[in-house]
């Protein structure tokens, strides 16, 4: 790359520094004052290039919240941040025999990007130090993946399920619309909660109140069942085999197998899980007509035909055949997403031509940098260079011209949600270092 990105890189580092809590990095200054699971993995990927100790600390502190059954919670609460809702008390995690008392956590998961982040630290860090970290974290990663394949894989097909939209990391994605609509709840069944998110960013950028009622209710299903996964599975009206989470699991298993080899441990279980999940993604969730992978609703036993960008992310884990990868690229290169021969930015989170598309409402259309980062790496893997280049350019242009935001309007590039957003900064840094754009 010829352009000088030193200033942009410094801005990104300043964002991470500003969000540093002393033990971990919060996703954004006001909206997200705690530690989030997949955010921390993306953030560690960014740090791995210039601050190995921070990268390690980030993951170490997240795994301090790991439950005894291996579950890595989606939030590890920061005791100093008092004004976030729903806070630690809402989750009632002490009902679980596995949850620890300190630090307090939520009771759900997020996509397992962690092994991928740990391998990144090894690849870019000082080897001797990284090896010590690998030894320390390997048993924790192993327990985490064992949890996923034991408790979230009831059909044995390697397609892990989520039991809350927050578990996918894509809160109000159109994927969940039908499943959430089916849940009819009496007002008494909705636990009391207060929304603070809409006091910080615009109402029009965030999920609706009807969605929040259901999010709160699904938390209650977890604690009412004492976080016993078998009981939750029988009781929970929302059980979905999600493409994004499963794609990330394939990649994480492949990376954990690499880590095992580095440590002279047995990589076989992780390779088997990766192969199993990848095979089922291909045989059960691929849709030939639309060149996309769709989620699967376990409650209705049916495919959810929602055309979201996450449906193309299997590229990131090398899941599709080359033929399918080319089809995916053709679909991306269309009016539904982002055409190469038109003025367009990166890939929006939802098909622009489908009902309910919104350029600003969170996971219903805006551009997210983490999804584009996965697509970029996937497209490069399949040598689909033209499209990969477009995605890369936008990933640089958006933060440079519009600020380091949580998400962006795909037409105007305007930033939405939280400003100074950590994973946007971290993945931008990853891109800049990988492309040797900064020294
Ligand atoms: C709920 C922190 C998190 C991300 C998610 C994103 C959003 C939380 C929220 O923020 O979710 O977990 O309050 O809406 O959807 O992907 O991890 O950045």
XYZ file of C-alpha atoms and ligand atoms in Angstrom:
457
model
C 0.000 0.000 0.000
C 1.367 3.382 -0.943
C -0.713 5.704 1.215
C 0.594 6.704 4.634
C -1.634 5.278 7.335
C 0.470 6.283 10.343
C -2.074 8.832 11.607
C -4.978 6.461 11.200
C -3.094 3.733 13.045
C -2.358 6.169 15.872
C -6.034 7.112 16.083
C -6.948 3.433 16.315
C -4.383 2.871 19.068
C -5.756 5.905 20.926
C -9.232 4.385 20.807
C -7.957 1.164 22.390
C -5.986 3.130 24.968
C -9.036 5.221 25.821
C -11.129 2.095 26.333
C -8.497 0.265 28.395
C -9.866 -0.548 31.859
C -6.611 -1.669 33.440
C -7.363 -5.363 32.991
C -9.324 -5.471 29.717
C -10.654 -3.227 26.980
C -14.277 -2.155 26.953
C -15.958 -2.157 23.525
C -16.826 1.559 23.661
C -16.593 4.462 26.133
C -20.187 4.769 27.384
C -22.467 2.269 25.705
C -20.474 -0.844 26.676
C -18.572 -0.378 29.972
C -17.801 -4.077 30.645
C -15.768 -6.782 28.913
C -17.463 -8.622 26.052
C -16.289 -12.034 24.892
C -15.911 -11.861 21.117
C -14.987 -8.179 21.291
C -12.010 -9.112 23.465
C -10.879 -11.721 20.962
C -10.994 -9.184 18.098
C -9.279 -6.617 20.309
C -6.500 -9.094 21.178
C -6.002 -9.688 17.442
C -5.322 -5.951 17.068
C -3.017 -5.735 20.104
C -1.063 -8.811 19.005
C 0.836 -6.683 16.480
C 2.147 -4.015 18.831
C 1.459 -4.931 22.452
C 1.785 -8.619 23.181
C 1.330 -8.227 26.901
C -1.995 -6.390 26.453
C -3.202 -9.010 24.006
C -2.509 -11.723 26.570
C -4.041 -9.745 29.437
C -7.188 -9.165 27.419
C -7.839 -12.877 27.006
C -6.550 -13.858 30.424
C -9.034 -11.562 32.116
C -11.886 -12.830 29.956
C -11.120 -16.424 30.882
C -11.178 -15.454 34.569
C -14.927 -15.382 34.049
C -15.026 -18.874 32.513
C -17.506 -21.215 34.225
C -16.487 -24.586 35.622
C -18.338 -26.352 32.813
C -16.188 -24.502 30.267
C -18.746 -21.844 29.242
C -17.112 -18.527 28.378
C -19.705 -15.867 29.249
C -20.584 -13.140 26.806
C -19.994 -10.422 29.426
C -17.513 -10.305 32.277
C -18.771 -7.440 34.404
C -16.569 -4.572 35.446
C -17.414 -3.924 39.136
C -16.610 -0.218 38.703
C -19.269 0.343 36.020
C -22.582 0.736 37.799
C -24.886 2.300 35.270
C -25.186 -0.483 32.678
C -28.404 -2.404 32.255
C -29.011 -5.333 32.379
C -26.293 -5.609 35.024
C -24.885 -8.650 36.857
C -27.847 -9.108 39.227
C -30.196 -9.511 36.253
C -28.514 -12.768 35.214
C -28.804 -14.513 38.607
C -25.852 -16.700 37.662
C -25.443 -17.914 41.224
C -28.291 -20.327 40.404
C -25.787 -22.228 38.260
C -23.528 -24.720 40.034
C -20.806 -23.826 37.526
C -20.713 -20.020 37.565
C -18.063 -18.333 39.671
C -18.788 -15.469 42.116
C -15.909 -13.296 41.039
C -15.838 -11.817 38.512
C -19.587 -11.721 37.936
C -20.715 -12.654 34.448
C -23.701 -13.066 32.170
C -25.093 -16.554 31.523
C -24.872 -16.844 27.740
C -22.073 -17.159 25.194
C -20.773 -15.386 22.089
C -18.974 -16.771 19.007
C -15.693 -18.519 19.962
C -13.134 -16.313 18.219
C -10.643 -16.887 21.073
C -8.427 -19.690 19.742
C -8.013 -17.670 16.551
C -6.889 -14.676 18.619
C -4.461 -16.822 20.625
C -2.872 -18.221 17.464
C -2.538 -14.643 16.174
C -0.630 -13.722 19.334
C 1.730 -16.614 18.706
C 2.176 -15.729 15.038
C 2.998 -12.067 15.606
C 4.490 -12.094 19.102
C 7.818 -12.975 20.632
C 7.858 -16.757 20.450
C 9.226 -17.666 23.865
C 6.775 -15.467 25.685
C 3.890 -16.540 23.422
C 4.666 -20.174 24.118
C 4.265 -19.588 27.857
C 0.897 -17.983 27.171
C -0.171 -20.831 24.903
C 0.604 -23.328 27.656
C -1.394 -21.332 30.152
C -4.468 -20.790 27.975
C -4.646 -24.110 26.102
C -6.535 -26.043 28.850
C -9.047 -23.191 29.064
C -9.638 -23.105 25.318
C -9.987 -26.878 25.318
C -12.601 -26.745 28.099
C -14.448 -24.017 26.172
C -14.625 -26.048 22.963
C -15.573 -29.171 24.949
C -18.453 -27.227 26.452
C -19.656 -26.175 22.991
C -19.542 -29.679 21.518
C -21.016 -31.320 24.649
C -23.781 -28.905 25.628
C -24.633 -27.092 22.369
C -24.534 -30.020 19.951
C -27.538 -32.171 20.872
C -27.962 -33.665 17.381
C -24.287 -34.597 17.141
C -24.032 -32.972 13.699
C -21.558 -30.366 14.918
C -24.028 -27.529 14.298
C -23.967 -25.690 17.602
C -27.101 -23.871 18.690
C -27.656 -20.508 20.287
C -30.469 -19.854 22.757
C -30.457 -16.066 22.720
C -29.953 -13.565 19.846
C -27.113 -11.970 21.856
C -25.225 -15.271 21.608
C -24.738 -14.750 17.877
C -23.306 -11.273 18.449
C -25.855 -9.983 15.916
C -28.567 -8.850 18.314
C -31.430 -7.661 16.113
C -30.552 -9.454 12.885
C -33.555 -10.235 10.656
C -32.590 -13.910 11.086
C -34.405 -13.933 14.435
C -37.587 -12.101 13.398
C -39.891 -15.092 12.997
C -38.520 -16.967 15.988
C -38.947 -13.916 18.220
C -42.406 -13.134 16.859
C -43.579 -16.629 17.791
C -42.752 -15.976 21.430
C -45.884 -14.630 23.058
C -45.210 -13.530 26.594
C -47.507 -12.277 29.306
C -46.273 -8.934 30.686
C -45.699 -10.647 34.077
C -43.220 -13.014 32.477
C -40.919 -10.218 31.358
C -38.364 -9.539 34.076
C -38.030 -5.874 34.975
C -35.288 -4.157 33.020
C -34.296 -0.642 32.152
C -32.896 0.382 28.784
C -29.889 2.651 29.021
C -28.612 2.037 25.488
C -31.149 4.394 23.941
C -30.095 7.164 26.341
C -26.601 6.966 24.833
C -27.233 6.374 21.116
C -30.298 7.142 18.999
C -33.379 4.969 19.397
C -33.477 4.580 15.622
C -30.034 2.857 15.623
C -30.902 0.226 18.240
C -33.230 -2.791 18.627
C -36.926 -2.160 19.340
C -38.615 -2.484 22.750
C -40.511 -5.578 21.571
C -37.154 -7.189 20.813
C -35.764 -6.139 24.199
C -38.766 -7.712 25.999
C -37.888 -10.981 24.323
C -34.186 -10.638 25.066
C -35.078 -10.171 28.758
C -37.486 -13.106 28.686
C -34.871 -15.412 27.151
C -32.452 -14.492 29.946
C -35.163 -15.553 32.414
C -35.522 -18.923 30.654
C -31.828 -19.483 31.416
C -31.928 -18.644 35.111
C -35.361 -20.235 35.716
C -33.697 -23.470 34.631
C -30.653 -22.848 36.844
C -28.571 -22.703 33.672
C -28.994 -26.452 33.251
C -28.542 -26.810 29.490
C -30.659 -29.929 29.150
C -33.581 -28.253 30.886
C -33.116 -25.017 28.963
C -33.196 -26.952 25.698
C -36.631 -28.369 26.574
C -38.005 -25.054 27.723
C -36.455 -22.457 25.436
C -38.602 -21.191 22.516
C -35.498 -19.892 20.741
C -32.959 -22.521 19.607
C -31.087 -21.759 16.393
C -28.114 -23.301 14.621
C -26.387 -20.125 13.538
C -24.075 -19.922 10.511
C -21.791 -17.210 11.903
C -21.195 -18.922 15.241
C -20.597 -22.271 13.563
C -18.244 -20.779 10.986
C -16.212 -19.204 13.757
C -16.196 -22.555 15.582
C -14.722 -24.266 12.494
C -11.962 -21.683 12.262
C -11.329 -21.757 16.017
C -11.055 -25.555 16.012
C -8.551 -25.473 13.161
C -6.551 -22.852 15.040
C -6.764 -24.795 18.293
C -5.443 -27.853 16.458
C -2.465 -25.729 15.374
C -1.940 -24.583 18.938
C -2.074 -28.215 20.126
C 0.608 -29.145 17.600
C 2.838 -26.277 18.720
C 2.480 -27.566 22.284
C 3.036 -31.181 21.284
C -0.535 -32.107 22.275
C -3.122 -34.149 20.413
C -4.877 -32.010 17.743
C -7.322 -34.779 16.715
C -10.446 -33.729 18.672
C -10.288 -30.202 17.253
C -9.730 -31.378 13.690
C -12.679 -33.749 14.040
C -14.948 -31.000 15.336
C -13.875 -28.613 12.600
C -14.515 -31.244 9.904
C -17.866 -32.235 11.379
C -19.187 -28.673 11.635
C -17.852 -27.735 8.194
C -19.467 -30.811 6.617
C -22.845 -30.062 8.200
C -22.688 -26.411 7.175
C -22.202 -27.638 3.610
C -24.741 -30.464 3.589
C -27.468 -28.862 5.712
C -27.239 -25.092 5.504
C -26.040 -24.263 1.991
C -28.677 -22.844 -0.356
C -27.743 -23.314 -3.989
C -30.370 -20.999 -5.431
C -29.301 -17.971 -3.396
C -25.608 -18.892 -3.014
C -25.714 -18.412 0.734
C -25.674 -20.407 3.970
C -28.892 -20.102 5.999
C -29.504 -20.586 9.738
C -31.634 -23.469 11.019
C -34.505 -23.112 13.476
C -34.615 -26.125 15.809
C -38.048 -25.235 17.155
C -39.791 -25.472 13.796
C -37.238 -27.821 12.260
C -36.825 -25.527 9.297
C -34.349 -23.343 7.452
C -34.534 -19.588 8.110
C -34.317 -17.901 4.717
C -32.740 -14.675 5.821
C -30.272 -13.082 3.423
C -27.689 -11.656 5.798
C -23.979 -11.058 5.176
C -23.171 -13.563 7.925
C -24.451 -16.197 5.476
C -21.288 -15.675 3.411
C -18.805 -15.850 6.279
C -18.102 -19.607 5.860
C -15.515 -18.281 3.388
C -13.530 -17.198 6.433
C -13.154 -20.780 7.660
C -12.523 -22.273 4.220
C -15.838 -24.147 4.412
C -17.219 -23.828 0.841
C -15.740 -25.534 -2.204
C -14.051 -23.191 -4.674
C -17.090 -23.418 -6.922
C -19.356 -22.300 -4.096
C -16.930 -19.565 -3.064
C -17.120 -18.125 -6.581
C -20.922 -18.207 -6.421
C -20.839 -16.418 -3.087
C -18.611 -13.760 -4.594
C -21.060 -13.297 -7.486
C -23.886 -12.861 -5.011
C -21.882 -10.297 -3.049
C -21.175 -8.534 -6.323
C -24.850 -7.747 -6.950
C -27.389 -5.045 -6.131
C -28.315 -6.947 -2.972
C -24.949 -6.310 -1.368
C -22.150 -4.302 -2.984
C -21.400 -4.196 -6.718
C -17.852 -3.704 -7.877
C -18.897 -1.560 -10.834
C -20.931 0.830 -8.687
C -20.016 3.332 -6.063
C -20.504 1.294 -2.976
C -18.698 0.840 0.283
C -18.214 -2.490 2.053
C -20.679 -5.369 2.457
C -23.839 -4.383 4.369
C -25.075 -6.763 7.082
C -28.365 -7.447 5.265
C -29.545 -7.683 1.667
C -30.408 -4.137 0.572
C -33.316 -5.363 -1.527
C -35.115 -7.394 1.135
C -37.968 -6.084 3.271
C -36.880 -4.626 6.564
C -33.468 -3.464 5.353
C -32.328 -0.407 7.278
C -29.121 1.559 6.663
C -28.782 2.471 10.339
C -30.562 -0.030 12.564
C -27.758 -2.094 13.978
C -27.635 -5.604 12.454
C -30.378 -4.953 9.913
C -28.257 -3.340 7.197
C -25.306 -1.271 8.390
C -21.731 -2.248 7.573
C -19.873 -3.971 10.420
C -16.090 -4.081 10.290
C -15.748 -7.510 11.925
C -17.989 -9.187 9.328
C -16.089 -7.459 6.515
C -12.781 -8.482 8.097
C -13.920 -12.117 7.991
C -15.130 -11.755 4.404
C -11.890 -10.082 3.383
C -9.772 -12.876 4.810
C -12.081 -15.483 3.282
C -12.064 -13.897 -0.175
C -8.282 -13.709 -0.056
C -8.095 -17.375 0.912
C -9.989 -18.271 -2.276
C -7.886 -15.821 -4.304
C -10.972 -13.746 -5.122
C -8.733 -10.713 -5.162
C -10.850 -8.057 -6.860
C -13.611 -8.314 -4.348
C -11.187 -8.725 -1.447
C -9.476 -5.481 -2.485
C -12.780 -3.591 -2.503
C -13.574 -4.804 0.986
C -10.104 -3.901 2.214
C -10.274 -0.397 0.733
C -13.597 0.259 2.434
C -12.334 -1.067 5.730
C -9.654 1.621 5.573
C -11.753 4.371 4.061
C -14.690 4.200 6.442
C -12.752 4.784 9.688
C -10.423 7.243 7.985
C -13.153 9.445 6.556
C -16.047 8.836 8.936
C -14.510 7.968 12.318
C -13.938 4.766 14.275
C -17.567 3.780 14.738
C -19.465 0.672 15.719
C -21.221 0.429 12.333
C -21.707 2.471 9.162
C -24.470 3.427 6.770
C -23.712 1.412 3.596
C -24.820 4.242 1.304
C -23.366 7.334 2.931
C -20.644 5.816 5.110
C -21.899 7.808 8.067
C -20.909 6.261 11.407
C -23.653 4.973 13.726
C -23.944 3.467 17.184
C -20.964 3.993 19.458
C -18.039 6.203 18.489
C -14.480 5.081 19.461
C -15.471 1.461 19.013
C -12.722 -0.952 20.010
C -13.047 -3.833 17.529
C -13.255 -1.431 14.577
C -9.949 0.034 15.786
C -8.377 -3.372 16.497
C -9.283 -5.008 13.192
C -8.215 -1.906 11.304
C -4.821 -2.203 13.001
C -4.673 -5.894 12.130
C -5.260 -5.031 8.502
C -2.684 -2.253 8.480
C 0.012 -4.383 10.101
C -0.736 -7.424 7.950
C -0.512 -5.347 4.813
C 2.702 -3.714 6.055
C 1.042 -0.323 5.755
C 2.595 0.896 8.979
C 5.926 0.247 10.556
C -25.469 -7.221 23.903
C -20.436 -5.244 22.596
C -21.606 -6.008 22.035
C -21.206 -6.881 20.834
C -22.403 -7.426 20.079
C -23.341 -6.278 19.745
C -23.761 -5.558 21.021
C -24.849 -6.017 23.205
C -25.829 -4.883 23.246
O -22.603 -5.058 21.664
O -24.475 -6.421 21.867
O -24.535 -8.234 24.055
O -25.923 -4.231 24.274
O -26.524 -4.639 22.272
O -24.435 -6.717 19.034
O -21.985 -8.094 18.925
O -20.415 -7.930 21.274
O -19.776 -4.554 21.584
